[in-house]
PDB file of C-alpha atoms in Angstrom:
ATOM      1  CA  MET A  30      -8.663 -59.078  40.259  1.00  0.00           C
ATOM      2  CA  ALA A  31      -9.725 -57.564  43.405  1.00  0.00           C
ATOM      3  CA  LYS A  32     -13.321 -58.218  44.398  1.00  0.00           C
ATOM      4  CA  PRO A  33     -15.503 -55.481  42.702  1.00  0.00           C
ATOM      5  CA  SER A  34     -17.423 -53.549  45.273  1.00  0.00           C
ATOM      6  CA  PHE A  35     -20.211 -50.558  44.834  1.00  0.00           C
ATOM      7  CA  PRO A  36     -20.884 -48.083  47.581  1.00  0.00           C
ATOM      8  CA  THR A  37     -23.982 -47.729  49.654  1.00  0.00           C
ATOM      9  CA  ALA A  38     -26.192 -44.900  49.226  1.00  0.00           C
ATOM     10  CA  THR A  39     -26.534 -43.407  52.621  1.00  0.00           C
ATOM     11  CA  THR A  40     -29.546 -41.527  52.449  1.00  0.00           C
ATOM     12  CA  LYS A  41     -32.961 -42.021  50.489  1.00  0.00           C
ATOM     13  CA  GLU A  42     -32.452 -38.563  48.426  1.00  0.00           C
ATOM     14  CA  ILE A  43     -29.159 -40.057  47.011  1.00  0.00           C
ATOM     15  CA  LEU A  44     -30.127 -43.747  46.488  1.00  0.00           C
ATOM     16  CA  GLU A  45     -33.216 -42.223  44.222  1.00  0.00           C
ATOM     17  CA  ARG A  46     -32.148 -39.009  42.906  1.00  0.00           C
ATOM     18  CA  GLY A  47     -28.565 -39.135  43.288  1.00  0.00           C
ATOM     19  CA  ASP A  48     -25.947 -39.864  40.589  1.00  0.00           C
ATOM     20  CA  LEU A  49     -24.229 -42.603  42.997  1.00  0.00           C
ATOM     21  CA  LEU A  50     -24.024 -45.762  41.517  1.00  0.00           C
ATOM     22  CA  ALA A  51     -24.979 -47.817  44.687  1.00  0.00           C
ATOM     23  CA  PRO A  52     -26.793 -51.334  43.437  1.00  0.00           C
ATOM     24  CA  ARG A  53     -28.622 -52.771  46.647  1.00  0.00           C
ATOM     25  CA  PHE A  54     -27.558 -56.707  46.536  1.00  0.00           C
ATOM     26  CA  ASP A  55     -30.013 -58.825  48.336  1.00  0.00           C
ATOM     27  CA  ALA A  56     -28.654 -61.257  51.350  1.00  0.00           C
ATOM     28  CA  ALA A  57     -27.040 -63.614  48.245  1.00  0.00           C
ATOM     29  CA  GLY A  58     -25.264 -60.648  47.242  1.00  0.00           C
ATOM     30  CA  LEU A  59     -27.490 -60.925  44.031  1.00  0.00           C
ATOM     31  CA  ILE A  60     -29.572 -57.910  42.039  1.00  0.00           C
ATOM     32  CA  PRO A  61     -32.163 -59.166  39.242  1.00  0.00           C
ATOM     33  CA  ALA A  62     -31.340 -57.678  35.566  1.00  0.00           C
ATOM     34  CA  ILE A  63     -34.096 -57.536  32.731  1.00  0.00           C
ATOM     35  CA  ALA A  64     -32.799 -57.614  29.314  1.00  0.00           C
ATOM     36  CA  THR A  65     -34.395 -56.424  26.834  1.00  0.00           C
ATOM     37  CA  HIS A  66     -33.835 -56.043  22.949  1.00  0.00           C
ATOM     38  CA  ALA A  67     -32.024 -52.660  22.049  1.00  0.00           C
ATOM     39  CA  GLU A  68     -34.535 -52.269  18.804  1.00  0.00           C
ATOM     40  CA  THR A  69     -37.877 -53.391  19.663  1.00  0.00           C
ATOM     41  CA  GLY A  70     -38.017 -53.396  23.417  1.00  0.00           C
ATOM     42  CA  GLU A  71     -39.133 -56.881  23.959  1.00  0.00           C
ATOM     43  CA  VAL A  72     -38.335 -58.184  27.283  1.00  0.00           C
ATOM     44  CA  LEU A  73     -36.054 -61.053  26.386  1.00  0.00           C
ATOM     45  CA  MET A  74     -35.234 -62.648  29.763  1.00  0.00           C
ATOM     46  CA  LEU A  75     -34.482 -62.101  33.485  1.00  0.00           C
ATOM     47  CA  ALA A  76     -31.543 -63.266  35.290  1.00  0.00           C
ATOM     48  CA  TYR A  77     -29.553 -62.155  38.463  1.00  0.00           C
ATOM     49  CA  MET A  78     -26.212 -60.458  38.639  1.00  0.00           C
ATOM     50  CA  ASN A  79     -23.292 -59.958  41.596  1.00  0.00           C
ATOM     51  CA  ALA A  80     -21.426 -57.217  41.976  1.00  0.00           C
ATOM     52  CA  GLU A  81     -18.497 -59.385  39.958  1.00  0.00           C
ATOM     53  CA  ALA A  82     -21.123 -59.844  36.845  1.00  0.00           C
ATOM     54  CA  LEU A  83     -22.234 -56.125  37.028  1.00  0.00           C
ATOM     55  CA  GLU A  84     -18.774 -54.591  36.875  1.00  0.00           C
ATOM     56  CA  ARG A  85     -17.739 -56.909  34.144  1.00  0.00           C
ATOM     57  CA  THR A  86     -20.893 -55.980  32.312  1.00  0.00           C
ATOM     58  CA  LEU A  87     -20.222 -52.291  32.377  1.00  0.00           C
ATOM     59  CA  ALA A  88     -16.420 -53.013  31.949  1.00  0.00           C
ATOM     60  CA  THR A  89     -16.641 -55.089  28.322  1.00  0.00           C
ATOM     61  CA  GLY A  90     -20.016 -54.174  27.193  1.00  0.00           C
ATOM     62  CA  GLU A  91     -21.233 -57.602  27.224  1.00  0.00           C
ATOM     63  CA  ALA A  92     -23.829 -58.583  29.661  1.00  0.00           C
ATOM     64  CA  HIS A  93     -22.721 -61.040  32.549  1.00  0.00           C
ATOM     65  CA  TYR A  94     -24.798 -62.763  34.653  1.00  0.00           C
ATOM     66  CA  PHE A  95     -24.288 -64.491  37.932  1.00  0.00           C
ATOM     67  CA  SER A  96     -25.782 -68.269  37.266  1.00  0.00           C
ATOM     68  CA  ARG A  97     -27.554 -69.399  40.214  1.00  0.00           C
ATOM     69  CA  SER A  98     -27.710 -73.085  39.116  1.00  0.00           C
ATOM     70  CA  ARG A  99     -24.210 -73.449  38.479  1.00  0.00           C
ATOM     71  CA  ASN A 100     -23.156 -71.037  40.897  1.00  0.00           C
ATOM     72  CA  GLU A 101     -20.901 -69.179  38.924  1.00  0.00           C
ATOM     73  CA  LEU A 102     -19.844 -65.947  36.987  1.00  0.00           C
ATOM     74  CA  TRP A 103     -21.948 -66.558  33.730  1.00  0.00           C
ATOM     75  CA  HIS A 104     -20.665 -64.422  30.633  1.00  0.00           C
ATOM     76  CA  LYS A 105     -23.749 -64.564  28.333  1.00  0.00           C
ATOM     77  CA  GLY A 106     -23.357 -66.480  24.991  1.00  0.00           C
ATOM     78  CA  ALA A 107     -19.915 -67.632  25.956  1.00  0.00           C
ATOM     79  CA  THR A 108     -21.080 -70.828  24.898  1.00  0.00           C
ATOM     80  CA  SER A 109     -24.344 -70.669  22.822  1.00  0.00           C
ATOM     81  CA  GLY A 110     -23.088 -67.850  20.876  1.00  0.00           C
ATOM     82  CA  GLN A 111     -25.957 -65.239  22.176  1.00  0.00           C
ATOM     83  CA  ILE A 112     -23.779 -62.795  23.268  1.00  0.00           C
ATOM     84  CA  GLN A 113     -25.774 -59.523  24.495  1.00  0.00           C
ATOM     85  CA  LEU A 114     -23.448 -56.347  23.123  1.00  0.00           C
ATOM     86  CA  VAL A 115     -25.259 -53.934  25.935  1.00  0.00           C
ATOM     87  CA  GLU A 116     -26.635 -50.602  24.665  1.00  0.00           C
ATOM     88  CA  GLU A 117     -28.177 -49.014  27.723  1.00  0.00           C
ATOM     89  CA  VAL A 118     -27.623 -50.044  31.783  1.00  0.00           C
ATOM     90  CA  ARG A 119     -30.583 -48.432  34.151  1.00  0.00           C
ATOM     91  CA  ILE A 120     -31.229 -48.865  37.726  1.00  0.00           C
ATOM     92  CA  ASP A 121     -34.934 -48.486  39.302  1.00  0.00           C
ATOM     93  CA  CYS A 122     -35.808 -45.795  41.918  1.00  0.00           C
ATOM     94  CA  ASP A 123     -34.208 -47.963  44.733  1.00  0.00           C
ATOM     95  CA  GLN A 124     -31.684 -49.540  43.250  1.00  0.00           C
ATOM     96  CA  ASP A 125     -32.435 -53.141  43.700  1.00  0.00           C
ATOM     97  CA  ALA A 126     -33.278 -53.933  39.826  1.00  0.00           C
ATOM     98  CA  ILE A 127     -31.270 -53.395  36.848  1.00  0.00           C
ATOM     99  CA  LEU A 128     -32.423 -52.555  33.276  1.00  0.00           C
ATOM    100  CA  LEU A 129     -30.432 -54.081  30.298  1.00  0.00           C
ATOM    101  CA  LYS A 130     -30.793 -52.848  26.377  1.00  0.00           C
ATOM    102  CA  VAL A 131     -29.017 -55.126  24.855  1.00  0.00           C
ATOM    103  CA  THR A 132     -28.639 -56.372  20.880  1.00  0.00           C
ATOM    104  CA  PRO A 133     -28.624 -60.504  20.964  1.00  0.00           C
ATOM    105  CA  GLU A 134     -25.902 -61.661  18.756  1.00  0.00           C
ATOM    106  CA  GLY A 135     -25.767 -65.459  17.465  1.00  0.00           C
ATOM    107  CA  ASP A 136     -29.180 -66.465  16.485  1.00  0.00           C
ATOM    108  CA  GLY A 137     -30.352 -63.223  17.699  1.00  0.00           C
ATOM    109  CA  GLY A 138     -32.236 -65.349  20.293  1.00  0.00           C
ATOM    110  CA  ALA A 139     -32.011 -65.062  24.307  1.00  0.00           C
ATOM    111  CA  CYS A 140     -33.904 -68.515  25.511  1.00  0.00           C
ATOM    112  CA  HIS A 141     -31.937 -72.102  25.599  1.00  0.00           C
ATOM    113  CA  THR A 142     -34.982 -73.310  24.427  1.00  0.00           C
ATOM    114  CA  GLY A 143     -34.925 -71.450  20.967  1.00  0.00           C
ATOM    115  CA  PHE A 144     -37.426 -69.243  21.579  1.00  0.00           C
ATOM    116  CA  ARG A 145     -36.031 -65.158  21.035  1.00  0.00           C
ATOM    117  CA  THR A 146     -37.368 -64.328  24.521  1.00  0.00           C
ATOM    118  CA  CYS A 147     -37.843 -66.402  27.646  1.00  0.00           C
ATOM    119  CA  PHE A 148     -41.387 -65.285  28.141  1.00  0.00           C
ATOM    120  CA  TYR A 149     -42.974 -67.566  25.045  1.00  0.00           C
ATOM    121  CA  ARG A 150     -45.903 -68.535  27.196  1.00  0.00           C
ATOM    122  CA  VAL A 151     -49.193 -66.979  28.148  1.00  0.00           C
ATOM    123  CA  VAL A 152     -51.308 -67.370  31.206  1.00  0.00           C
ATOM    124  CA  GLU A 153     -54.896 -68.022  29.907  1.00  0.00           C
ATOM    125  CA  ASN A 154     -57.507 -69.573  32.177  1.00  0.00           C
ATOM    126  CA  GLY A 155     -54.621 -70.801  34.427  1.00  0.00           C
ATOM    127  CA  LYS A 156     -53.219 -72.425  31.436  1.00  0.00           C
ATOM    128  CA  LEU A 157     -49.960 -71.785  29.545  1.00  0.00           C
ATOM    129  CA  LYS A 158     -50.226 -71.408  25.978  1.00  0.00           C
ATOM    130  CA  GLU A 159     -47.429 -70.492  23.715  1.00  0.00           C
ATOM    131  CA  ARG A 160     -47.467 -67.649  22.061  1.00  0.00           C
ATOM    132  CA  LEU A 161     -44.804 -65.151  20.886  1.00  0.00           C
ATOM    133  CA  PRO A 162     -45.447 -61.551  21.530  1.00  0.00           C
TER     134      PRO A 162
ATOM    135  CA  MET B  26     -59.772 -67.863  52.256  1.00  0.00           C
ATOM    136  CA  ALA B  27     -57.332 -70.669  51.574  1.00  0.00           C
ATOM    137  CA  LYS B  28     -54.076 -70.048  51.268  1.00  0.00           C
ATOM    138  CA  PRO B  29     -53.553 -70.017  47.452  1.00  0.00           C
ATOM    139  CA  SER B  30     -51.027 -72.713  45.980  1.00  0.00           C
ATOM    140  CA  PHE B  31     -49.616 -73.926  42.704  1.00  0.00           C
ATOM    141  CA  PRO B  32     -48.277 -77.288  41.199  1.00  0.00           C
ATOM    142  CA  THR B  33     -45.143 -78.266  41.054  1.00  0.00           C
ATOM    143  CA  ALA B  34     -43.608 -79.236  37.297  1.00  0.00           C
ATOM    144  CA  THR B  35     -42.226 -82.830  37.713  1.00  0.00           C
ATOM    145  CA  THR B  36     -40.000 -82.958  34.760  1.00  0.00           C
ATOM    146  CA  LYS B  37     -37.956 -80.197  32.819  1.00  0.00           C
ATOM    147  CA  GLU B  38     -40.425 -80.860  29.557  1.00  0.00           C
ATOM    148  CA  ILE B  39     -43.272 -80.007  31.480  1.00  0.00           C
ATOM    149  CA  LEU B  40     -41.450 -76.882  33.363  1.00  0.00           C
ATOM    150  CA  GLU B  41     -40.700 -75.758  30.349  1.00  0.00           C
ATOM    151  CA  ARG B  42     -43.006 -76.717  27.249  1.00  0.00           C
ATOM    152  CA  GLY B  43     -46.374 -77.646  29.288  1.00  0.00           C
ATOM    153  CA  ASP B  44     -49.454 -76.126  29.887  1.00  0.00           C
ATOM    154  CA  LEU B  45     -49.133 -76.649  33.313  1.00  0.00           C
ATOM    155  CA  LEU B  46     -48.683 -73.108  34.990  1.00  0.00           C
ATOM    156  CA  ALA B  47     -46.067 -74.432  38.052  1.00  0.00           C
ATOM    157  CA  PRO B  48     -44.453 -71.100  38.960  1.00  0.00           C
ATOM    158  CA  ARG B  49     -41.436 -71.795  40.947  1.00  0.00           C
ATOM    159  CA  PHE B  50     -41.568 -69.177  44.011  1.00  0.00           C
ATOM    160  CA  ASP B  51     -37.681 -68.882  46.082  1.00  0.00           C
ATOM    161  CA  ALA B  52     -37.278 -69.856  49.190  1.00  0.00           C
ATOM    162  CA  ALA B  53     -39.055 -66.827  50.915  1.00  0.00           C
ATOM    163  CA  GLY B  54     -42.095 -67.665  48.828  1.00  0.00           C
ATOM    164  CA  LEU B  55     -41.783 -64.985  46.157  1.00  0.00           C
ATOM    165  CA  ILE B  56     -41.177 -64.899  42.104  1.00  0.00           C
ATOM    166  CA  PRO B  57     -40.163 -61.434  40.248  1.00  0.00           C
ATOM    167  CA  ALA B  58     -42.220 -59.837  38.225  1.00  0.00           C
ATOM    168  CA  ILE B  59     -41.767 -57.331  35.818  1.00  0.00           C
ATOM    169  CA  ALA B  60     -44.611 -55.140  34.392  1.00  0.00           C
ATOM    170  CA  THR B  61     -44.259 -53.459  31.054  1.00  0.00           C
ATOM    171  CA  HIS B  62     -46.739 -50.772  29.630  1.00  0.00           C
ATOM    172  CA  ALA B  63     -49.513 -52.508  27.373  1.00  0.00           C
ATOM    173  CA  GLU B  64     -49.193 -49.948  24.578  1.00  0.00           C
ATOM    174  CA  THR B  65     -45.430 -48.962  24.423  1.00  0.00           C
ATOM    175  CA  GLY B  66     -43.880 -51.980  26.200  1.00  0.00           C
ATOM    176  CA  GLU B  67     -41.801 -49.799  28.119  1.00  0.00           C
ATOM    177  CA  VAL B  68     -40.780 -51.778  31.132  1.00  0.00           C
ATOM    178  CA  LEU B  69     -42.065 -49.540  34.212  1.00  0.00           C
ATOM    179  CA  MET B  70     -41.110 -51.636  37.343  1.00  0.00           C
ATOM    180  CA  LEU B  71     -39.939 -54.822  39.127  1.00  0.00           C
ATOM    181  CA  ALA B  72     -41.672 -56.164  42.131  1.00  0.00           C
ATOM    182  CA  TYR B  73     -42.138 -59.282  43.934  1.00  0.00           C
ATOM    183  CA  MET B  74     -45.328 -61.498  44.049  1.00  0.00           C
ATOM    184  CA  ASN B  75     -46.066 -64.610  46.441  1.00  0.00           C
ATOM    185  CA  ALA B  76     -48.967 -67.347  45.616  1.00  0.00           C
ATOM    186  CA  GLU B  77     -51.591 -64.780  47.159  1.00  0.00           C
ATOM    187  CA  ALA B  78     -50.297 -61.961  44.596  1.00  0.00           C
ATOM    188  CA  LEU B  79     -50.309 -64.019  41.665  1.00  0.00           C
ATOM    189  CA  GLU B  80     -54.143 -65.695  42.455  1.00  0.00           C
ATOM    190  CA  ARG B  81     -55.029 -62.230  43.404  1.00  0.00           C
ATOM    191  CA  THR B  82     -53.622 -60.820  40.293  1.00  0.00           C
ATOM    192  CA  LEU B  83     -55.163 -63.595  37.679  1.00  0.00           C
ATOM    193  CA  ALA B  84     -58.623 -63.838  39.653  1.00  0.00           C
ATOM    194  CA  THR B  85     -58.957 -59.709  39.594  1.00  0.00           C
ATOM    195  CA  GLY B  86     -57.209 -58.605  36.548  1.00  0.00           C
ATOM    196  CA  GLU B  87     -55.338 -56.021  38.372  1.00  0.00           C
ATOM    197  CA  ALA B  88     -51.921 -56.317  39.565  1.00  0.00           C
ATOM    198  CA  HIS B  89     -50.920 -57.355  42.979  1.00  0.00           C
ATOM    199  CA  TYR B  90     -47.667 -57.790  44.653  1.00  0.00           C
ATOM    200  CA  PHE B  91     -46.074 -58.821  47.922  1.00  0.00           C
ATOM    201  CA  SER B  92     -44.339 -55.745  49.680  1.00  0.00           C
ATOM    202  CA  ARG B  93     -41.180 -56.706  51.162  1.00  0.00           C
ATOM    203  CA  SER B  94     -40.590 -53.863  53.038  1.00  0.00           C
ATOM    204  CA  ARG B  95     -43.953 -53.506  54.604  1.00  0.00           C
ATOM    205  CA  ASN B  96     -44.323 -57.612  54.566  1.00  0.00           C
ATOM    206  CA  GLU B  97     -47.820 -57.665  53.272  1.00  0.00           C
ATOM    207  CA  LEU B  98     -49.737 -58.303  50.003  1.00  0.00           C
ATOM    208  CA  TRP B  99     -49.359 -54.935  48.183  1.00  0.00           C
ATOM    209  CA  HIS B 100     -52.650 -54.332  45.571  1.00  0.00           C
ATOM    210  CA  LYS B 101     -50.918 -51.753  43.220  1.00  0.00           C
ATOM    211  CA  GLY B 102     -52.569 -48.213  43.016  1.00  0.00           C
ATOM    212  CA  ALA B 103     -54.708 -48.811  46.269  1.00  0.00           C
ATOM    213  CA  THR B 104     -53.337 -45.969  47.572  1.00  0.00           C
ATOM    214  CA  SER B 105     -51.549 -43.854  45.079  1.00  0.00           C
ATOM    215  CA  GLY B 106     -54.399 -44.512  42.219  1.00  0.00           C
ATOM    216  CA  GLN B 107     -51.847 -45.900  39.749  1.00  0.00           C
ATOM    217  CA  ILE B 108     -54.223 -49.261  39.830  1.00  0.00           C
ATOM    218  CA  GLN B 109     -52.244 -51.964  36.819  1.00  0.00           C
ATOM    219  CA  LEU B 110     -54.774 -53.218  34.342  1.00  0.00           C
ATOM    220  CA  VAL B 111     -53.618 -56.978  33.648  1.00  0.00           C
ATOM    221  CA  GLU B 112     -53.875 -56.881  30.094  1.00  0.00           C
ATOM    222  CA  GLU B 113     -51.555 -59.822  29.642  1.00  0.00           C
ATOM    223  CA  VAL B 114     -49.365 -62.368  32.081  1.00  0.00           C
ATOM    224  CA  ARG B 115     -46.251 -64.262  30.971  1.00  0.00           C
ATOM    225  CA  ILE B 116     -43.968 -66.595  32.361  1.00  0.00           C
ATOM    226  CA  ASP B 117     -40.460 -67.526  31.286  1.00  0.00           C
ATOM    227  CA  CYS B 118     -38.998 -70.793  30.418  1.00  0.00           C
ATOM    228  CA  ASP B 119     -38.498 -72.031  33.894  1.00  0.00           C
ATOM    229  CA  GLN B 120     -41.080 -70.639  35.334  1.00  0.00           C
ATOM    230  CA  ASP B 121     -39.366 -68.156  37.912  1.00  0.00           C
ATOM    231  CA  ALA B 122     -40.041 -64.687  36.458  1.00  0.00           C
ATOM    232  CA  ILE B 123     -43.502 -63.377  35.483  1.00  0.00           C
ATOM    233  CA  LEU B 124     -44.126 -60.520  33.306  1.00  0.00           C
ATOM    234  CA  LEU B 125     -47.076 -58.597  32.993  1.00  0.00           C
ATOM    235  CA  LYS B 126     -48.328 -56.440  30.385  1.00  0.00           C
ATOM    236  CA  VAL B 127     -50.282 -53.439  32.438  1.00  0.00           C
ATOM    237  CA  THR B 128     -52.210 -50.470  31.453  1.00  0.00           C
ATOM    238  CA  PRO B 129     -51.744 -48.098  34.469  1.00  0.00           C
ATOM    239  CA  GLU B 130     -54.412 -46.288  35.874  1.00  0.00           C
ATOM    240  CA  GLY B 131     -54.435 -42.613  37.407  1.00  0.00           C
ATOM    241  CA  ASP B 132     -51.588 -40.473  36.320  1.00  0.00           C
ATOM    242  CA  GLY B 133     -50.602 -42.976  34.270  1.00  0.00           C
ATOM    243  CA  GLY B 134     -47.131 -43.726  36.006  1.00  0.00           C
ATOM    244  CA  ALA B 135     -46.116 -46.547  38.381  1.00  0.00           C
ATOM    245  CA  CYS B 136     -43.258 -45.013  40.304  1.00  0.00           C
ATOM    246  CA  HIS B 137     -43.663 -43.253  43.638  1.00  0.00           C
ATOM    247  CA  THR B 138     -40.907 -40.692  42.270  1.00  0.00           C
ATOM    248  CA  GLY B 139     -43.306 -39.367  40.024  1.00  0.00           C
ATOM    249  CA  PHE B 140     -41.148 -40.818  36.875  1.00  0.00           C
ATOM    250  CA  ARG B 141     -43.687 -43.254  34.845  1.00  0.00           C
ATOM    251  CA  THR B 142     -41.106 -45.852  35.156  1.00  0.00           C
ATOM    252  CA  CYS B 143     -39.013 -47.109  37.963  1.00  0.00           C
ATOM    253  CA  PHE B 144     -36.185 -46.587  35.707  1.00  0.00           C
ATOM    254  CA  TYR B 145     -35.470 -43.540  35.160  1.00  0.00           C
ATOM    255  CA  ARG B 146     -31.868 -43.318  35.336  1.00  0.00           C
ATOM    256  CA  VAL B 147     -29.114 -44.422  33.373  1.00  0.00           C
ATOM    257  CA  VAL B 148     -25.535 -45.803  34.459  1.00  0.00           C
ATOM    258  CA  GLU B 149     -22.884 -43.166  32.296  1.00  0.00           C
ATOM    259  CA  ASN B 150     -19.185 -43.482  32.964  1.00  0.00           C
ATOM    260  CA  GLY B 151     -20.052 -45.203  36.622  1.00  0.00           C
ATOM    261  CA  LYS B 152     -22.338 -42.454  37.193  1.00  0.00           C
ATOM    262  CA  LEU B 153     -26.385 -42.542  37.211  1.00  0.00           C
ATOM    263  CA  LYS B 154     -28.329 -39.662  35.069  1.00  0.00           C
ATOM    264  CA  GLU B 155     -31.869 -39.459  34.832  1.00  0.00           C
ATOM    265  CA  ARG B 156     -33.027 -39.642  32.072  1.00  0.00           C
ATOM    266  CA  LEU B 157     -36.375 -41.071  30.448  1.00  0.00           C
ATOM    267  CA  PRO B 158     -36.319 -43.307  27.676  1.00  0.00           C
TER     268      PRO B 158
END
């Protein structure tokens, strides 16, 4: 498969108000992606995509990320069953962040710890407390 | 003021299930922070914090970020009026992402474009369409 690539926006107007999908990957070739639950809106996780992961996500309708620890394409749920069916893909004003609305399959969660969201801890008085939203 | 610093979690158990706030900043000293609207849950923006921005956010109750383009501490809203009152601070399982629940002041928005959220565009058939959630 040819290495996927995306165009570059040549003006601020095109970047911010145009219809051109021109994601700005960082020096490592990555862009952060927030996954929220399509039904509840809860923020489930933040991960990273490279161009291939974004292309795969758009082509298949299932969330793909790039695992920085394993240094490889990561089809979320392929081993855990927590496949994320992508209901909507958004991008922010300067196209350096992605927002997914997903329906998690499997146990309905997104976190390897067993919590449904990775954000299961609140900072209170400088300490962390486990508390689901 | 002394340069703020945070401890390092020495085990996976402490990192993921402990009460120690031990944020993992990247090589550039930054951690991504998602801001959601405290009332609606809508994802408003994604920005970055360095240790000082996180310390200032926790100390003042107003969101501070680090502007990568200006290379400086960024008190959100100081010029735009879009101050973000922080209702809750969360951190994810491996402590490399922050989630804020905020109440935006000023015009109630978070984006410099005038939209209330930075994620005002959906990807559809490879093109972007402006559409608020």
